[in-house]
Tab-separated table of N, CA and C in Angstrom:
chain	number	residue	atom	x	y	z
A	123	MET	N	-24.060	12.757	-12.760
A	123	MET	CA	-23.602	12.005	-14.071
A	123	MET	C	-22.285	12.847	-14.605
A	124	SER	N	-21.117	12.282	-14.707
A	124	SER	CA	-19.983	13.021	-15.495
A	124	SER	C	-19.116	12.019	-16.318
A	125	TYR	N	-18.612	12.631	-17.328
A	125	TYR	CA	-17.663	11.925	-18.454
A	125	TYR	C	-16.663	12.944	-18.910
A	126	ARG	N	-15.328	12.440	-18.708
A	126	ARG	CA	-14.125	13.551	-19.270
A	126	ARG	C	-14.436	14.708	-18.785
A	127	GLY	N	-14.570	15.229	-17.692
A	127	GLY	CA	-14.702	16.291	-17.164
A	127	GLY	C	-16.182	17.362	-17.057
A	128	VAL	N	-16.838	16.582	-17.982
A	128	VAL	CA	-18.233	17.333	-18.319
A	128	VAL	C	-19.229	16.461	-17.157
A	129	CYS	N	-19.862	17.659	-16.288
A	129	CYS	CA	-20.692	17.317	-15.186
A	129	CYS	C	-21.877	17.585	-15.476
A	130	PHE	N	-23.075	16.563	-15.290
A	130	PHE	CA	-24.519	16.873	-15.510
A	130	PHE	C	-24.901	16.764	-14.371
A	131	GLU	N	-25.261	18.338	-13.608
A	131	GLU	CA	-25.663	18.473	-12.401
A	131	GLU	C	-26.944	18.068	-12.267
A	132	VAL	N	-28.130	18.378	-13.027
A	132	VAL	CA	-29.389	18.290	-13.079
A	132	VAL	C	-29.853	17.528	-14.216
A	133	ASN	N	-29.017	17.534	-15.402
A	133	ASN	CA	-29.473	16.458	-16.414
A	133	ASN	C	-28.640	15.372	-16.480
A	134	PRO	N	-28.875	14.253	-17.072
A	134	PRO	CA	-30.040	14.130	-18.276
A	134	PRO	C	-31.356	13.997	-17.591
A	135	SER	N	-32.257	14.071	-18.091
A	135	SER	CA	-33.780	13.903	-17.476
A	135	SER	C	-34.020	12.638	-17.405
A	136	THR	N	-33.417	11.665	-18.187
A	136	THR	CA	-33.710	10.080	-18.141
A	136	THR	C	-32.472	9.485	-18.441
A	137	LEU	N	-32.236	8.485	-17.632
A	137	LEU	CA	-31.064	7.715	-17.727
A	137	LEU	C	-31.377	6.205	-17.611
A	138	LYS	N	-30.721	5.450	-18.828
A	138	LYS	CA	-31.221	3.818	-18.859
A	138	LYS	C	-29.861	3.409	-18.534
A	139	THR	N	-29.639	2.425	-17.557
A	139	THR	CA	-28.386	1.362	-17.671
A	139	THR	C	-29.063	0.071	-17.872
A	140	GLU	N	-28.354	-0.323	-19.065
A	140	GLU	CA	-28.842	-1.733	-19.638
A	140	GLU	C	-27.778	-2.979	-19.156
A	141	TYR	N	-28.112	-3.734	-18.415
A	141	TYR	CA	-27.269	-5.007	-18.126
A	141	TYR	C	-27.917	-6.009	-19.154
A	142	SER	N	-27.282	-6.667	-19.846
A	142	SER	CA	-27.638	-8.035	-20.407
A	142	SER	C	-26.501	-9.205	-20.701
A	143	LYS	N	-26.867	-10.155	-21.029
A	143	LYS	CA	-26.018	-11.446	-21.238
A	143	LYS	C	-26.526	-12.236	-22.388
A	144	ARG	N	-25.466	-12.676	-22.966
A	144	ARG	CA	-25.770	-13.977	-24.326
A	144	ARG	C	-25.894	-15.303	-23.740
A	145	THR	N	-26.936	-15.862	-24.121
A	145	THR	CA	-27.365	-17.078	-23.577
A	145	THR	C	-27.230	-17.963	-24.809
A	146	ALA	N	-27.196	-19.268	-24.781
A	146	ALA	CA	-27.092	-19.916	-25.641
A	146	ALA	C	-28.260	-21.275	-25.291
A	147	VAL	N	-29.153	-21.853	-26.292
A	147	VAL	CA	-29.858	-22.679	-26.014
A	147	VAL	C	-29.468	-23.865	-26.724
A	148	THR	N	-29.465	-25.047	-26.089
A	148	THR	CA	-29.162	-26.549	-26.650
A	148	THR	C	-30.413	-27.343	-26.717
A	149	GLU	N	-30.202	-28.012	-27.951
A	149	GLU	CA	-31.375	-29.048	-28.107
A	149	GLU	C	-30.749	-30.283	-28.296
A	150	ALA	N	-31.539	-31.443	-27.826
A	150	ALA	CA	-30.851	-32.597	-28.137
A	150	ALA	C	-32.027	-33.357	-28.256
A	151	PRO	N	-32.048	-34.323	-29.507
A	151	PRO	CA	-33.058	-35.230	-30.044
A	151	PRO	C	-33.436	-35.818	-28.586
A	152	GLY	N	-34.782	-36.166	-28.195
A	152	GLY	CA	-35.226	-36.796	-27.293
A	152	GLY	C	-35.048	-36.342	-25.760
A	153	SER	N	-34.477	-35.211	-25.676
A	153	SER	CA	-34.538	-34.441	-24.267
A	153	SER	C	-34.945	-33.229	-24.433
A	154	ASN	N	-35.142	-32.439	-23.019
A	154	ASN	CA	-35.782	-31.105	-22.879
A	154	ASN	C	-34.418	-30.378	-23.740
A	155	ALA	N	-34.865	-29.049	-23.826
A	155	ALA	CA	-34.036	-27.983	-24.178
A	155	ALA	C	-33.455	-27.260	-23.095
A	156	GLY	N	-32.384	-27.112	-23.390
A	156	GLY	CA	-31.491	-26.153	-22.135
A	156	GLY	C	-31.166	-24.739	-22.478
A	157	CYS	N	-30.956	-23.899	-21.576
A	157	CYS	CA	-30.312	-22.624	-21.837
A	157	CYS	C	-29.243	-22.475	-20.784
A	158	LYS	N	-28.047	-21.738	-21.243
A	158	LYS	CA	-27.186	-21.439	-20.269
A	158	LYS	C	-26.443	-20.054	-20.485
A	159	GLU	N	-26.055	-19.576	-19.982
A	159	GLU	CA	-25.369	-18.312	-19.809
A	159	GLU	C	-23.800	-18.290	-20.533
A	160	VAL	N	-23.663	-17.486	-21.526
A	160	VAL	CA	-22.342	-17.824	-22.428
A	160	VAL	C	-21.399	-16.535	-21.934
A	161	CYS	N	-22.034	-15.521	-21.790
A	161	CYS	CA	-21.059	-14.283	-21.397
A	161	CYS	C	-22.250	-13.033	-21.070
A	162	GLU	N	-21.397	-12.177	-20.201
A	162	GLU	CA	-21.978	-10.969	-19.932
A	162	GLU	C	-21.587	-9.910	-21.020
A	163	LEU	N	-22.546	-9.079	-21.713
A	163	LEU	CA	-22.453	-8.156	-22.434
A	163	LEU	C	-21.932	-6.907	-22.031
A	164	PRO	N	-21.138	-5.722	-22.718
A	164	PRO	CA	-21.040	-4.574	-22.045
A	164	PRO	C	-22.153	-3.744	-21.605
A	165	VAL	N	-22.083	-3.088	-20.690
A	165	VAL	CA	-23.245	-2.287	-20.031
A	165	VAL	C	-23.397	-0.943	-21.152
A	166	LYS	N	-24.492	-0.949	-21.279
A	166	LYS	CA	-25.045	0.366	-22.320
A	166	LYS	C	-25.943	1.470	-21.326
A	167	VAL	N	-25.410	2.418	-21.376
A	167	VAL	CA	-26.227	3.641	-20.601
A	167	VAL	C	-26.526	4.852	-21.868
A	168	SER	N	-27.810	5.212	-21.712
A	168	SER	CA	-28.212	5.917	-22.503
A	168	SER	C	-29.176	6.892	-21.859
A	169	GLY	N	-29.636	8.163	-22.332
A	169	GLY	CA	-30.407	8.788	-21.745
A	169	GLY	C	-30.711	10.102	-22.717
A	170	LYS	N	-31.254	11.149	-22.026
A	170	LYS	CA	-31.723	12.413	-23.122
A	170	LYS	C	-32.048	13.625	-21.724
A	171	GLY	N	-31.640	14.424	-22.506
A	171	GLY	CA	-32.070	16.002	-21.265
A	171	GLY	C	-32.082	17.213	-22.466
A	172	ILE	N	-32.551	18.106	-21.587
A	172	ILE	CA	-32.291	19.418	-21.995
A	172	ILE	C	-31.656	20.262	-21.528
A	173	LEU	N	-30.647	20.991	-22.257
A	173	LEU	CA	-29.498	22.444	-21.964
A	173	LEU	C	-30.562	23.447	-22.031
A	174	ALA	N	-30.881	24.187	-21.229
A	174	ALA	CA	-31.278	25.425	-21.250
A	174	ALA	C	-30.483	26.751	-20.743
A	175	GLY	N	-31.050	27.982	-20.942
A	175	GLY	CA	-30.195	29.042	-20.290
A	175	GLY	C	-29.333	29.576	-21.373
A	176	GLU	N	-28.654	30.799	-20.909
A	176	GLU	CA	-27.562	31.424	-21.469
A	176	GLU	C	-26.535	30.766	-22.103
A	177	ASN	N	-26.100	29.552	-21.186
A	177	ASN	CA	-24.943	28.766	-21.366
A	177	ASN	C	-25.356	27.468	-22.262
A	178	ALA	N	-26.338	27.423	-22.511
A	178	ALA	CA	-26.794	25.925	-23.222
A	178	ALA	C	-26.104	25.587	-24.539
A	179	SER	N	-25.648	26.692	-25.168
A	179	SER	CA	-24.826	26.299	-26.544
A	179	SER	C	-23.221	26.010	-25.793
A	180	ALA	N	-22.748	26.579	-24.790
A	180	ALA	CA	-21.467	26.263	-24.284
A	180	ALA	C	-21.489	24.821	-23.853
A	181	ARG	N	-22.657	24.343	-22.944
A	181	ARG	CA	-22.699	23.286	-22.470
A	181	ARG	C	-22.852	22.111	-23.657
A	182	ALA	N	-23.732	22.592	-24.787
A	182	ALA	CA	-23.533	21.348	-25.986
A	182	ALA	C	-22.346	21.455	-26.617
A	183	GLN	N	-21.294	22.350	-26.729
A	183	GLN	CA	-20.037	22.484	-27.269
A	183	GLN	C	-18.973	21.481	-26.336
A	184	GLN	N	-19.195	21.156	-25.048
A	184	GLN	CA	-18.783	20.605	-23.944
A	184	GLN	C	-18.842	19.207	-24.369
A	185	LEU	N	-20.446	18.652	-24.373
A	185	LEU	CA	-20.613	17.465	-24.898
A	185	LEU	C	-20.051	17.125	-26.163
A	186	LEU	N	-20.308	17.792	-27.259
A	186	LEU	CA	-19.405	17.520	-28.300
A	186	LEU	C	-18.095	17.187	-28.288
A	187	ALA	N	-17.519	18.108	-27.590
A	187	ALA	CA	-15.852	17.620	-27.464
A	187	ALA	C	-15.515	16.574	-26.779
A	188	ALA	N	-16.347	16.267	-25.649
A	188	ALA	CA	-16.254	14.842	-24.942
A	188	ALA	C	-16.501	13.603	-26.080
A	189	PHE	N	-17.557	13.894	-26.841
A	189	PHE	CA	-17.796	12.832	-28.063
A	189	PHE	C	-16.687	12.832	-28.746
A	190	LYS	N	-15.883	13.905	-29.438
A	190	LYS	CA	-15.065	13.753	-30.435
A	190	LYS	C	-14.014	12.946	-30.103
A	191	LYS	N	-13.408	13.195	-28.644
A	191	LYS	CA	-12.371	12.599	-28.118
A	191	LYS	C	-12.006	11.223	-28.357
A	192	LYS	N	-11.029	10.579	-28.650
A	192	LYS	CA	-11.046	9.004	-28.983
A	192	LYS	C	-10.688	8.426	-27.748
A	193	GLY	N	-11.130	6.936	-27.816
A	193	GLY	CA	-10.700	6.291	-26.636
A	193	GLY	C	-12.002	6.267	-25.597
A	194	SER	N	-11.752	5.506	-24.632
A	194	SER	CA	-12.519	5.323	-23.415
A	194	SER	C	-12.023	6.212	-22.274
A	195	ALA	N	-13.080	6.562	-21.300
A	195	ALA	CA	-12.729	7.284	-20.032
A	195	ALA	C	-13.813	7.018	-18.870
A	196	TYR	N	-13.670	6.836	-17.727
A	196	TYR	CA	-14.357	7.056	-16.674
A	196	TYR	C	-15.841	7.631	-16.866
A	197	LEU	N	-16.815	6.764	-16.485
A	197	LEU	CA	-18.079	7.371	-16.718
A	197	LEU	C	-18.600	6.996	-15.169
A	198	PHE	N	-19.315	8.224	-14.552
A	198	PHE	CA	-19.541	8.319	-13.192
A	198	PHE	C	-21.207	8.478	-13.198
A	199	LEU	N	-21.849	7.386	-12.829
A	199	LEU	CA	-23.212	7.524	-12.671
A	199	LEU	C	-23.840	7.427	-11.304
A	200	PRO	N	-25.149	7.866	-11.177
A	200	PRO	CA	-25.548	7.269	-9.815
A	200	PRO	C	-25.974	5.988	-9.661
A	201	VAL	N	-25.747	5.472	-8.541
A	201	VAL	CA	-26.151	3.998	-8.365
A	201	VAL	C	-25.217	3.039	-8.818
A	202	VAL	N	-24.294	3.283	-9.698
A	202	VAL	CA	-23.441	2.449	-10.554
A	202	VAL	C	-22.007	2.833	-9.968
A	203	SER	N	-21.339	1.707	-10.065
A	203	SER	CA	-19.724	2.244	-9.706
A	203	SER	C	-19.304	2.581	-11.306
A	204	PRO	N	-18.182	3.497	-11.140
A	204	PRO	CA	-17.634	3.873	-12.261
A	204	PRO	C	-16.930	2.817	-12.936
A	205	PHE	N	-17.022	2.961	-14.575
A	205	PHE	CA	-16.316	2.258	-15.060
A	205	PHE	C	-16.185	2.929	-16.172
A	206	LYS	N	-14.955	2.434	-17.245
A	206	LYS	CA	-14.530	3.130	-18.390
A	206	LYS	C	-15.678	2.615	-19.638
A	207	ALA	N	-15.750	3.806	-20.076
A	207	ALA	CA	-16.809	3.524	-21.350
A	207	ALA	C	-16.326	4.521	-22.247
A	208	LEU	N	-16.911	4.012	-23.677
A	208	LEU	CA	-16.694	4.867	-24.829
A	208	LEU	C	-18.221	5.421	-25.348
A	209	PHE	N	-17.929	6.774	-25.519
A	209	PHE	CA	-19.070	7.811	-26.006
A	209	PHE	C	-19.271	7.249	-27.562
A	210	THR	N	-20.571	6.893	-27.724
A	210	THR	CA	-20.710	6.117	-28.949
A	210	THR	C	-21.941	6.820	-29.582
A	211	SER	N	-22.725	7.511	-29.132
A	211	SER	CA	-23.459	8.470	-29.690
A	211	SER	C	-24.154	9.523	-29.233
A	212	LEU	N	-24.151	10.680	-29.728
A	212	LEU	CA	-24.719	12.109	-29.274
A	212	LEU	C	-25.478	12.705	-30.176
A	213	GLU	N	-26.734	13.207	-29.918
A	213	GLU	CA	-27.912	13.989	-30.832
A	213	GLU	C	-28.108	15.287	-30.405
A	214	LEU	N	-27.843	16.349	-30.875
A	214	LEU	CA	-28.106	17.415	-30.405
A	214	LEU	C	-29.355	17.808	-31.074
A	215	ASN	N	-30.302	18.606	-30.725
A	215	ASN	CA	-31.439	19.170	-31.122
A	215	ASN	C	-31.554	20.552	-30.692
A	216	VAL	N	-31.574	21.522	-31.655
A	216	VAL	CA	-32.113	22.848	-31.187
A	216	VAL	C	-33.292	23.332	-31.307
A	217	CYS	N	-33.954	23.976	-30.206
A	217	CYS	CA	-35.283	24.035	-30.153
A	217	CYS	C	-34.926	25.866	-30.180
A	218	SER	N	-35.264	26.623	-31.091
A	218	SER	CA	-35.038	27.938	-31.231
A	218	SER	C	-36.265	28.670	-30.352
A	219	GLU	N	-37.543	28.123	-30.276
A	219	GLU	CA	-38.698	28.510	-29.634
A	219	GLU	C	-38.273	29.100	-28.268
A	220	ARG	N	-37.792	27.860	-27.656
A	220	ARG	CA	-37.544	27.849	-26.193
A	220	ARG	C	-36.239	28.348	-25.695
A	221	ASN	N	-35.325	28.665	-26.870
A	221	ASN	CA	-33.945	29.174	-26.636
A	221	ASN	C	-33.367	27.808	-25.310
A	222	CYS	N	-33.384	26.434	-26.292
A	222	CYS	CA	-32.689	25.310	-25.312
A	222	CYS	C	-32.453	24.150	-26.469
A	223	ILE	N	-31.441	23.584	-26.252
A	223	ILE	CA	-30.791	22.465	-26.832
A	223	ILE	C	-31.154	21.123	-26.252
A	224	GLY	N	-31.871	20.156	-26.919
A	224	GLY	CA	-32.470	18.863	-26.353
A	224	GLY	C	-30.979	17.912	-26.936
A	225	TYR	N	-30.622	16.989	-26.286
A	225	TYR	CA	-29.790	16.021	-26.559
A	225	TYR	C	-30.178	14.436	-26.075
A	226	SER	N	-29.445	13.602	-26.629
A	226	SER	CA	-29.486	12.287	-26.277
A	226	SER	C	-28.357	11.578	-26.559
A	227	PHE	N	-27.892	10.809	-25.850
A	227	PHE	CA	-26.508	10.173	-25.925
A	227	PHE	C	-26.533	8.373	-25.636
A	228	GLU	N	-25.483	7.960	-26.016
A	228	GLU	CA	-25.345	6.594	-25.607
A	228	GLU	C	-23.599	6.196	-25.371
A	229	PHE	N	-23.382	5.560	-23.903
A	229	PHE	CA	-22.145	5.132	-23.801
A	229	PHE	C	-22.093	3.649	-23.623
A	230	VAL	N	-21.161	2.833	-24.174
A	230	VAL	CA	-20.933	1.511	-23.881
A	230	VAL	C	-19.545	1.195	-23.133
A	231	GLN	N	-19.928	0.041	-22.117
A	231	GLN	CA	-18.900	-0.074	-21.242
A	231	GLN	C	-17.368	-0.742	-22.383
A	232	ASP	N	-16.474	0.004	-22.090
A	232	ASP	CA	-15.117	-0.326	-22.662
A	232	ASP	C	-14.631	-1.744	-21.674
A	233	ILE	N	-14.566	-2.723	-22.424
A	233	ILE	CA	-14.376	-4.242	-21.536
A	233	ILE	C	-13.167	-4.962	-22.341
A	234	SER	N	-12.490	-4.011	-23.102
A	234	SER	CA	-11.268	-4.314	-24.192
A	234	SER	C	-10.097	-4.755	-23.291
A	235	SER	N	-9.890	-4.304	-22.164
A	235	SER	CA	-8.765	-4.618	-21.213
A	235	SER	C	-8.779	-4.341	-19.761
A	236	LYS	N	-8.259	-5.244	-19.045
A	236	LYS	CA	-8.441	-4.982	-17.520
A	236	LYS	C	-7.662	-3.927	-17.031
A	237	SER	N	-6.778	-3.442	-17.667
A	237	SER	CA	-5.955	-1.995	-17.230
A	237	SER	C	-6.792	-0.975	-17.130
A	238	GLY	N	-7.891	-0.948	-17.733
A	238	GLY	CA	-9.082	0.130	-17.404
A	238	GLY	C	-9.727	-0.124	-15.991
A	239	GLU	N	-9.265	-0.796	-15.003
A	239	GLU	CA	-10.041	-0.852	-13.874
A	239	GLU	C	-8.983	-0.001	-12.952
A	240	TYR	N	-9.719	0.746	-12.179
A	240	TYR	CA	-9.219	1.927	-11.118
A	240	TYR	C	-9.916	1.605	-9.900
A	241	ASP	N	-9.225	1.722	-9.076
A	241	ASP	CA	-9.625	1.625	-7.454
A	241	ASP	C	-9.986	2.568	-7.084
A	242	PHE	N	-11.498	3.278	-6.674
A	242	PHE	CA	-11.738	4.472	-6.262
A	242	PHE	C	-12.009	4.489	-5.080
A	243	GLY	N	-11.579	3.273	-4.221
A	243	GLY	CA	-11.705	3.327	-2.417
A	243	GLY	C	-13.178	2.943	-2.267
A	244	TYR	N	-14.163	2.746	-3.161
A	244	TYR	CA	-15.301	2.444	-2.434
A	244	TYR	C	-16.152	1.688	-3.695
A	245	THR	N	-17.182	1.129	-2.993
A	245	THR	CA	-17.987	0.304	-4.358
A	245	THR	C	-19.410	0.631	-3.828
A	246	LEU	N	-20.279	0.417	-4.782
A	246	LEU	CA	-21.807	0.453	-4.353
A	246	LEU	C	-22.492	-0.690	-4.045
A	247	ALA	N	-23.332	-0.668	-3.124
A	247	ALA	CA	-24.276	-1.838	-2.851
A	247	ALA	C	-24.961	-2.292	-3.601
A	248	GLN	N	-25.087	-3.561	-4.026
A	248	GLN	CA	-25.610	-4.301	-5.170
A	248	GLN	C	-27.208	-4.680	-4.554
A	249	ASP	N	-28.065	-4.925	-5.132
A	249	ASP	CA	-29.241	-5.365	-4.630
A	249	ASP	C	-29.370	-6.639	-3.760
A	250	GLY	N	-29.800	-6.382	-2.711
A	250	GLY	CA	-29.886	-7.570	-1.704
A	250	GLY	C	-28.580	-7.777	-0.743
A	251	GLU	N	-27.503	-6.882	-0.969
A	251	GLU	CA	-26.250	-7.200	-0.461
A	251	GLU	C	-26.158	-6.649	1.052
A	252	ASN	N	-25.417	-7.195	1.984
A	252	ASN	CA	-25.065	-6.704	3.339
A	252	ASN	C	-23.373	-6.490	3.328
A	253	LEU	N	-23.004	-5.930	4.397
A	253	LEU	CA	-21.641	-5.539	4.565
A	253	LEU	C	-20.815	-6.934	4.146
A	254	PHE	N	-21.226	-8.072	5.103
A	254	PHE	CA	-20.636	-9.552	4.997
A	254	PHE	C	-20.402	-9.537	3.066
A	255	ASP	N	-21.366	-9.496	2.406
A	255	ASP	CA	-21.352	-9.842	1.003
A	255	ASP	C	-20.300	-8.797	0.357
A	256	ILE	N	-20.495	-7.576	0.690
A	256	ILE	CA	-19.685	-6.578	-0.043
A	256	ILE	C	-18.129	-6.982	0.530
A	257	ALA	N	-17.771	-7.074	1.743
A	257	ALA	CA	-16.372	-7.472	2.138
A	257	ALA	C	-16.048	-8.779	1.161
A	258	TYR	N	-16.887	-9.744	1.170
A	258	TYR	CA	-16.388	-11.089	0.314
A	258	TYR	C	-16.351	-10.522	-0.970
A	259	ARG	N	-17.195	-9.974	-1.910
A	259	ARG	CA	-17.041	-9.723	-3.410
A	259	ARG	C	-15.987	-8.746	-3.458
A	260	THR	N	-15.481	-7.800	-2.610
A	260	THR	CA	-14.503	-6.873	-2.822
A	260	THR	C	-13.088	-7.250	-2.072
A	261	ASN	N	-13.035	-8.477	-1.800
A	261	ASN	CA	-11.973	-9.103	-0.901
A	261	ASN	C	-11.352	-8.203	-0.099
A	262	THR	N	-12.267	-7.677	1.044
A	262	THR	CA	-11.734	-6.783	1.904
A	262	THR	C	-12.021	-7.081	3.446
A	263	ALA	N	-11.312	-6.978	4.135
A	263	ALA	CA	-11.776	-7.452	5.772
A	263	ALA	C	-13.186	-7.131	6.092
A	264	ILE	N	-13.942	-7.915	6.661
A	264	ILE	CA	-15.184	-6.969	7.327
A	264	ILE	C	-14.895	-6.084	8.312
A	265	GLU	N	-13.866	-6.289	9.050
A	265	GLU	CA	-13.701	-5.328	10.006
A	265	GLU	C	-13.155	-4.004	9.596
A	266	THR	N	-12.703	-3.985	8.254
A	266	THR	CA	-12.210	-2.828	7.505
A	266	THR	C	-13.481	-2.146	7.183
A	267	VAL	N	-14.117	-2.785	6.595
A	267	VAL	CA	-15.601	-2.185	5.978
A	267	VAL	C	-16.449	-1.610	6.967
A	268	ILE	N	-16.997	-2.478	8.334
A	268	ILE	CA	-17.092	-1.879	9.269
A	268	ILE	C	-16.649	-0.464	9.870
A	269	ALA	N	-15.519	-0.552	9.993
A	269	ALA	CA	-14.863	0.664	10.816
A	269	ALA	C	-14.890	1.848	9.603
A	270	LEU	N	-14.801	1.786	8.321
A	270	LEU	CA	-14.927	2.943	7.462
A	270	LEU	C	-16.191	3.402	6.979
A	271	ASN	N	-17.190	2.454	7.750
A	271	ASN	CA	-18.507	3.030	7.224
A	271	ASN	C	-19.608	3.381	8.506
A	272	ASP	N	-20.678	4.234	8.375
A	272	ASP	CA	-21.348	4.527	9.532
A	272	ASP	C	-22.796	3.909	9.410
A	273	PHE	N	-22.973	2.761	8.955
A	273	PHE	CA	-24.243	1.769	8.928
A	273	PHE	C	-24.319	1.511	10.281
A	274	GLU	N	-25.882	1.637	10.576
A	274	GLU	CA	-26.255	1.277	12.025
A	274	GLU	C	-25.957	-0.418	12.471
A	275	GLU	N	-26.020	-1.225	11.198
A	275	GLU	CA	-25.671	-2.821	11.759
A	275	GLU	C	-25.386	-3.070	9.973
A	276	PRO	N	-24.667	-4.229	9.984
A	276	PRO	CA	-24.050	-4.678	8.705
A	276	PRO	C	-25.438	-4.857	7.699
A	277	PHE	N	-26.448	-5.483	7.975
A	277	PHE	CA	-27.682	-5.461	7.316
A	277	PHE	C	-28.385	-4.493	6.854
A	278	SER	N	-28.145	-3.235	7.395
A	278	SER	CA	-28.658	-2.028	7.030
A	278	SER	C	-28.099	-1.284	5.640
A	279	VAL	N	-27.753	-1.959	4.879
A	279	VAL	CA	-26.997	-1.617	3.788
A	279	VAL	C	-28.266	-1.639	2.634
A	280	LYS	N	-28.364	-0.543	1.757
A	280	LYS	CA	-29.455	-0.722	0.647
A	280	LYS	C	-28.669	-0.514	-0.771
A	281	GLU	N	-29.671	-0.864	-1.591
A	281	GLU	CA	-28.867	-1.237	-3.081
A	281	GLU	C	-28.538	0.325	-3.466
A	282	GLY	N	-27.152	0.757	-4.253
A	282	GLY	CA	-26.977	1.856	-4.282
A	282	GLY	C	-25.903	2.690	-3.418
A	283	ASP	N	-26.167	2.503	-1.970
A	283	ASP	CA	-25.383	3.165	-1.007
A	283	ASP	C	-24.066	3.050	-1.559
A	284	LYS	N	-23.017	3.929	-1.034
A	284	LYS	CA	-21.684	4.013	-1.388
A	284	LYS	C	-21.129	3.468	-0.026
A	285	VAL	N	-20.212	2.340	-0.244
A	285	VAL	CA	-19.482	1.468	0.673
A	285	VAL	C	-17.932	1.869	0.850
A	286	TRP	N	-17.269	2.403	1.541
A	286	TRP	CA	-15.859	2.639	1.657
A	286	TRP	C	-15.052	1.421	1.988
A	287	LEU	N	-14.005	1.347	1.437
A	287	LEU	CA	-13.211	-0.042	1.340
A	287	LEU	C	-11.721	0.280	1.907
A	288	LYS	N	-11.578	1.839	1.514
A	288	LYS	CA	-10.261	2.267	2.289
A	288	LYS	C	-10.334	3.484	2.838
């Protein structure tokens, strides 16, 4: 995981990526109630970890500096394509007994403008997708997707696999 140049090589120890949708329930007298999707809500990413060792304090200061910067930046996560996010919460807890610093954080996807989109040249496979689905979703020729990747067959893609598009 990385954000604004701060790279988490072995941390955080837990990482939660939350996807949710807003729904609306409709009720009409004399008929069954219905539910429909209204919109997708911004993705929330939260987690926690421990910074230990001689450079723990310096790493905590890097986190704090990234938190204090205004605006959004790209958040790179395992299994999820990069997206622009705001660093919305940071908690630091010093444990003097063990010479470490515990931390927890939250990021929220910045959906304020489409100008935040950037083409990284790849996408991550979603659950149940094959190369044909990915080509369709990304508006890329299937021949290009097959030529740029080393999958044994178009159906051997697993969720989270990096699929090159350029």
